[in-house]
């Protein structure tokens, strides 16, 4: 059964460093998403992406964040200058169509020191 | 703005018994989906079940079923014959009102199945 994959599973970085989180969505899906979950809290939406452009972003998704689909399979989230409060689990998700079921990857656990 | 509310932060149930997790929501849409996701200790988000609002019949997936009451904007999850592997955080979720939009999640209910 096709699934969303994410790399790395864990990332530790120093405050101020740049990180890139990678995702491979399900191959026939057209909509891609990033969410984050701070430990003990609910899942929060960051951004959605369709047809090579951002379709929606939340107030969390400020100028330090960017997304890209560099080729036909990968979907990346870049955090330019990490802060302590960026420590969280980051989930990638994809869906076949808008409003359809979003399937989540296993997440990347980011720790900013 | 859309809201999703789960009023039970924690619940427990004995193995083999039935438990119901509640969720209420608010949306101005008429046709929409609703989802329950499960997050075990591994923290992966796993789809449990989905309901289409235009369908009157409640969705069922093996031991999992929903009680969907559209007028009351209520979407509860019933787990029958609970198993130890059902121990997880359960999130109710509602898609946004625009194309390709966000899922809004509830606060979650931590379910513990006791042997």
Short mmCIF file of C-alpha atoms in Angstrom, two decimals:
data_model
loop_
_atom_site.label_atom_id
_atom_site.label_comp_id
_atom_site.label_asym_id
_atom_site.label_seq_id
_atom_site.Cartn_x
_atom_site.Cartn_y
_atom_site.Cartn_z
CA UNK A 1 0.00 0.00 0.00
CA UNK A 2 1.46 3.40 -0.95
CA UNK A 3 2.50 5.63 1.91
CA UNK A 4 4.01 9.01 2.64
CA UNK A 5 7.65 8.85 3.68
CA UNK A 6 9.71 11.42 5.55
CA UNK A 7 13.42 11.89 6.19
CA UNK A 8 15.14 12.21 8.52
CA UNK A 9 13.17 10.61 11.33
CA UNK A 10 15.10 12.68 13.88
CA UNK A 11 17.07 15.89 13.51
CA UNK A 12 19.03 17.77 16.14
CA UNK A 13 20.28 21.24 15.27
CA UNK A 14 21.72 24.33 16.87
CA UNK A 15 19.62 27.48 17.18
CA UNK A 16 20.10 29.69 14.14
CA UNK A 17 20.95 26.84 11.79
CA UNK A 18 18.97 25.97 8.68
CA UNK A 19 17.19 22.64 8.40
CA UNK A 20 15.48 20.94 5.48
CA UNK A 21 12.85 18.32 6.14
CA UNK A 22 12.04 16.01 3.28
CA UNK A 23 8.90 14.21 2.28
CA UNK A 24 7.87 11.91 -0.55
CA UNK A 25 4.08 12.11 -0.95
CA UNK A 26 1.98 9.32 -2.39
CA UNK A 27 2.69 9.29 -6.11
CA UNK A 28 -0.75 10.11 -7.56
CA UNK A 29 -1.58 12.74 -4.95
CA UNK A 30 -1.79 16.37 -5.97
CA UNK A 31 -2.10 18.21 -2.66
CA UNK A 32 0.70 18.37 -0.12
CA UNK A 33 0.76 19.66 3.44
CA UNK A 34 3.02 20.32 6.35
CA UNK A 35 1.83 20.21 9.96
CA UNK A 36 3.64 20.43 13.23
CA UNK A 37 2.94 19.12 16.72
CA UNK A 38 4.70 20.51 19.74
CA UNK A 39 5.04 17.82 22.40
CA UNK A 40 1.79 17.40 24.33
CA UNK A 41 -0.19 19.68 22.05
CA UNK A 42 -2.51 19.21 19.11
CA UNK A 43 -1.51 19.07 15.48
CA UNK A 44 -1.24 22.49 13.83
CA UNK A 45 -1.41 23.28 10.13
CA UNK A 46 1.54 25.08 8.54
CA UNK A 47 1.05 25.14 4.79
CA UNK A 48 -0.65 23.48 1.84
CA UNK A 49 0.78 23.21 -1.67
CA UNK A 50 -0.85 22.52 -5.01
CA UNK A 51 0.22 22.94 -8.60
CA UNK A 52 3.67 24.13 -7.55
CA UNK A 53 2.49 26.94 -5.36
CA UNK A 54 1.29 27.56 -1.83
CA UNK A 55 -2.50 27.37 -1.65
CA UNK A 56 -2.86 28.24 2.01
CA UNK A 57 -0.60 29.01 4.94
CA UNK A 58 -1.14 29.60 8.62
CA UNK A 59 0.06 32.43 10.80
CA UNK A 60 2.82 30.11 12.04
CA UNK A 61 4.28 29.89 8.52
CA UNK A 62 6.28 33.11 8.57
CA UNK A 63 9.28 34.24 6.52
CA UNK A 64 11.62 31.72 8.13
CA UNK A 65 9.69 28.87 6.52
CA UNK A 66 9.59 27.89 2.87
CA UNK A 67 8.40 24.90 0.88
CA UNK A 68 9.51 23.50 -2.40
CA UNK A 69 8.85 20.65 -4.75
CA UNK A 70 12.31 20.40 -6.33
CA UNK A 71 11.49 17.41 -8.51
CA UNK A 72 8.59 15.11 -9.32
CA UNK A 73 8.66 13.25 -6.05
CA UNK A 74 10.09 15.27 -3.15
CA UNK A 75 8.37 17.96 -1.12
CA UNK A 76 10.55 19.88 1.31
CA UNK A 77 10.11 22.21 4.26
CA UNK A 78 12.99 24.56 4.97
CA UNK A 79 13.38 26.43 8.24
CA UNK A 80 15.95 29.15 7.61
CA UNK A 81 17.10 30.12 11.09
CA UNK A 82 15.79 27.72 13.68
CA UNK A 83 14.56 28.86 17.09
CA UNK A 84 14.14 26.88 20.27
CA UNK A 85 10.38 27.01 19.85
CA UNK A 86 10.63 25.25 16.47
CA UNK A 87 11.30 22.01 18.35
CA UNK A 88 8.38 19.78 17.40
CA UNK A 89 7.28 16.82 15.35
CA UNK A 90 6.78 17.85 11.73
CA UNK A 91 4.34 15.86 9.64
CA UNK A 92 4.00 15.82 5.90
CA UNK A 93 0.67 14.76 4.40
CA UNK A 94 -0.77 14.35 0.95
CA UNK A 95 -4.21 13.93 -0.57
CA UNK A 96 -5.55 12.97 -3.95
CA UNK A 97 -7.90 15.89 -4.12
CA UNK A 98 -8.90 18.84 -1.98
CA UNK A 99 -11.22 17.85 0.84
CA UNK A 100 -10.16 14.22 0.41
CA UNK A 101 -8.44 12.17 3.09
CA UNK A 102 -4.99 13.41 4.02
CA UNK A 103 -2.48 10.64 4.59
CA UNK A 104 0.32 11.42 6.98
CA UNK A 105 3.96 10.45 6.98
CA UNK A 106 5.67 9.12 10.11
CA UNK A 107 7.00 12.56 11.03
CA UNK A 108 10.39 14.16 11.64
CA UNK A 109 11.23 14.91 15.23
CA UNK A 110 13.15 18.19 15.27
CA UNK A 111 15.07 19.29 18.34
CA UNK A 112 16.62 22.77 18.38
CA UNK A 113 19.30 23.30 21.03
CA UNK B 1 -13.77 30.15 11.63
CA UNK B 2 -13.95 26.42 11.94
CA UNK B 3 -13.61 24.82 15.36
CA UNK B 4 -13.25 21.26 16.58
CA UNK B 5 -13.76 20.42 20.23
CA UNK B 6 -12.93 17.23 22.09
CA UNK B 7 -14.06 17.61 25.66
CA UNK B 8 -12.52 14.43 27.07
CA UNK B 9 -8.75 14.83 27.55
CA UNK B 10 -8.39 11.29 28.88
CA UNK B 11 -10.44 8.11 28.89
CA UNK B 12 -9.82 4.54 29.90
CA UNK B 13 -11.58 1.29 29.09
CA UNK B 14 -11.15 -2.36 29.93
CA UNK B 15 -10.01 -4.69 27.22
CA UNK B 16 -12.93 -6.13 25.20
CA UNK B 17 -15.31 -3.39 26.31
CA UNK B 18 -16.77 -0.54 24.28
CA UNK B 19 -15.83 3.11 24.55
CA UNK B 20 -17.12 6.26 22.87
CA UNK B 21 -15.03 9.36 22.24
CA UNK B 22 -16.89 12.60 21.61
CA UNK B 23 -16.24 15.42 19.16
CA UNK B 24 -18.22 18.51 18.29
CA UNK B 25 -17.41 20.97 15.55
CA UNK B 26 -18.56 24.09 13.82
CA UNK B 27 -18.49 24.83 10.12
CA UNK B 28 -20.51 26.86 7.66
CA UNK B 29 -20.09 24.22 4.96
CA UNK B 30 -22.93 21.90 4.01
CA UNK B 31 -20.91 19.15 2.36
CA UNK B 32 -17.70 18.11 4.06
CA UNK B 33 -15.76 15.20 5.45
CA UNK B 34 -14.95 14.45 9.05
CA UNK B 35 -12.04 12.30 10.18
CA UNK B 36 -10.78 10.45 13.20
CA UNK B 37 -7.03 9.95 13.40
CA UNK B 38 -5.16 7.79 15.90
CA UNK B 39 -1.71 8.67 17.24
CA UNK B 40 -0.04 5.78 19.12
CA UNK B 41 3.10 6.31 21.20
CA UNK B 42 5.17 6.19 18.00
CA UNK B 43 3.43 9.52 17.19
CA UNK B 44 2.50 8.50 13.68
CA UNK B 45 -0.90 9.87 12.55
CA UNK B 46 -3.07 7.02 11.33
CA UNK B 47 -6.47 7.45 9.73
CA UNK B 48 -9.11 5.51 11.63
CA UNK B 49 -12.33 6.41 9.85
CA UNK B 50 -13.98 9.13 7.81
CA UNK B 51 -17.55 10.31 7.40
CA UNK B 52 -19.06 12.19 4.49
CA UNK B 53 -21.53 14.75 5.74
CA UNK B 54 -23.99 14.22 2.89
CA UNK B 55 -24.34 10.55 3.78
CA UNK B 56 -26.91 9.79 6.44
CA UNK B 57 -25.48 6.36 7.13
CA UNK B 58 -22.84 6.28 9.85
CA UNK B 59 -19.41 5.07 8.71
CA UNK B 60 -18.11 1.76 10.01
CA UNK B 61 -14.65 0.26 9.77
CA UNK B 62 -14.39 -3.10 11.53
CA UNK B 63 -14.50 -2.36 15.30
CA UNK B 64 -14.69 1.39 14.73
CA UNK B 65 -17.91 3.23 13.99
CA UNK B 66 -19.14 6.78 14.20
CA UNK B 67 -22.30 8.41 15.44
CA UNK B 68 -22.69 11.39 13.15
CA UNK B 69 -25.39 13.91 13.98
CA UNK B 70 -25.17 16.69 11.41
CA UNK B 71 -27.73 19.02 12.93
CA UNK B 72 -26.03 18.83 16.31
CA UNK B 73 -22.57 19.00 14.67
CA UNK B 74 -21.50 15.99 16.65
CA UNK B 75 -19.16 13.25 15.46
CA UNK B 76 -18.37 10.60 18.07
CA UNK B 77 -16.17 7.54 17.64
CA UNK B 78 -17.19 4.21 19.07
CA UNK B 79 -14.59 1.50 19.57
CA UNK B 80 -16.01 -1.95 20.17
CA UNK B 81 -14.14 -4.91 21.66
CA UNK B 82 -11.28 -2.62 22.70
CA UNK B 83 -7.79 -4.02 22.31
CA UNK B 84 -4.53 -3.08 24.00
CA UNK B 85 -3.26 -1.80 20.66
CA UNK B 86 -6.04 0.78 20.63
CA UNK B 87 -4.19 2.70 23.34
CA UNK B 88 -3.40 6.02 21.65
CA UNK B 89 -4.30 9.67 21.34
CA UNK B 90 -7.35 10.13 19.14
CA UNK B 91 -7.92 13.31 17.15
CA UNK B 92 -11.07 14.44 15.44
CA UNK B 93 -10.41 16.58 12.33
CA UNK B 94 -12.33 18.76 9.90
CA UNK B 95 -11.09 20.08 6.54
CA UNK B 96 -11.20 23.76 5.78
CA UNK B 97 -13.61 25.52 3.55
CA UNK B 98 -11.26 26.22 0.66
CA UNK B 99 -9.68 23.93 -1.87
CA UNK B 100 -6.61 22.06 -0.64
CA UNK B 101 -6.99 23.56 2.76
CA UNK B 102 -5.98 22.72 6.26
CA UNK B 103 -7.28 20.10 8.59
CA UNK B 104 -8.38 21.59 11.88
CA UNK B 105 -7.76 19.17 14.71
CA UNK B 106 -9.35 18.87 18.11
CA UNK B 107 -7.26 18.81 21.28
CA UNK B 108 -7.26 15.04 21.33
CA UNK B 109 -8.43 12.32 23.71
CA UNK B 110 -5.85 10.02 25.27
CA UNK B 111 -7.40 6.56 25.38
CA UNK B 112 -5.89 3.86 27.57
CA UNK B 113 -7.05 0.27 27.21
CA UNK B 114 -6.43 -1.68 30.39
CA UNK B 115 -5.85 -5.46 30.47
#
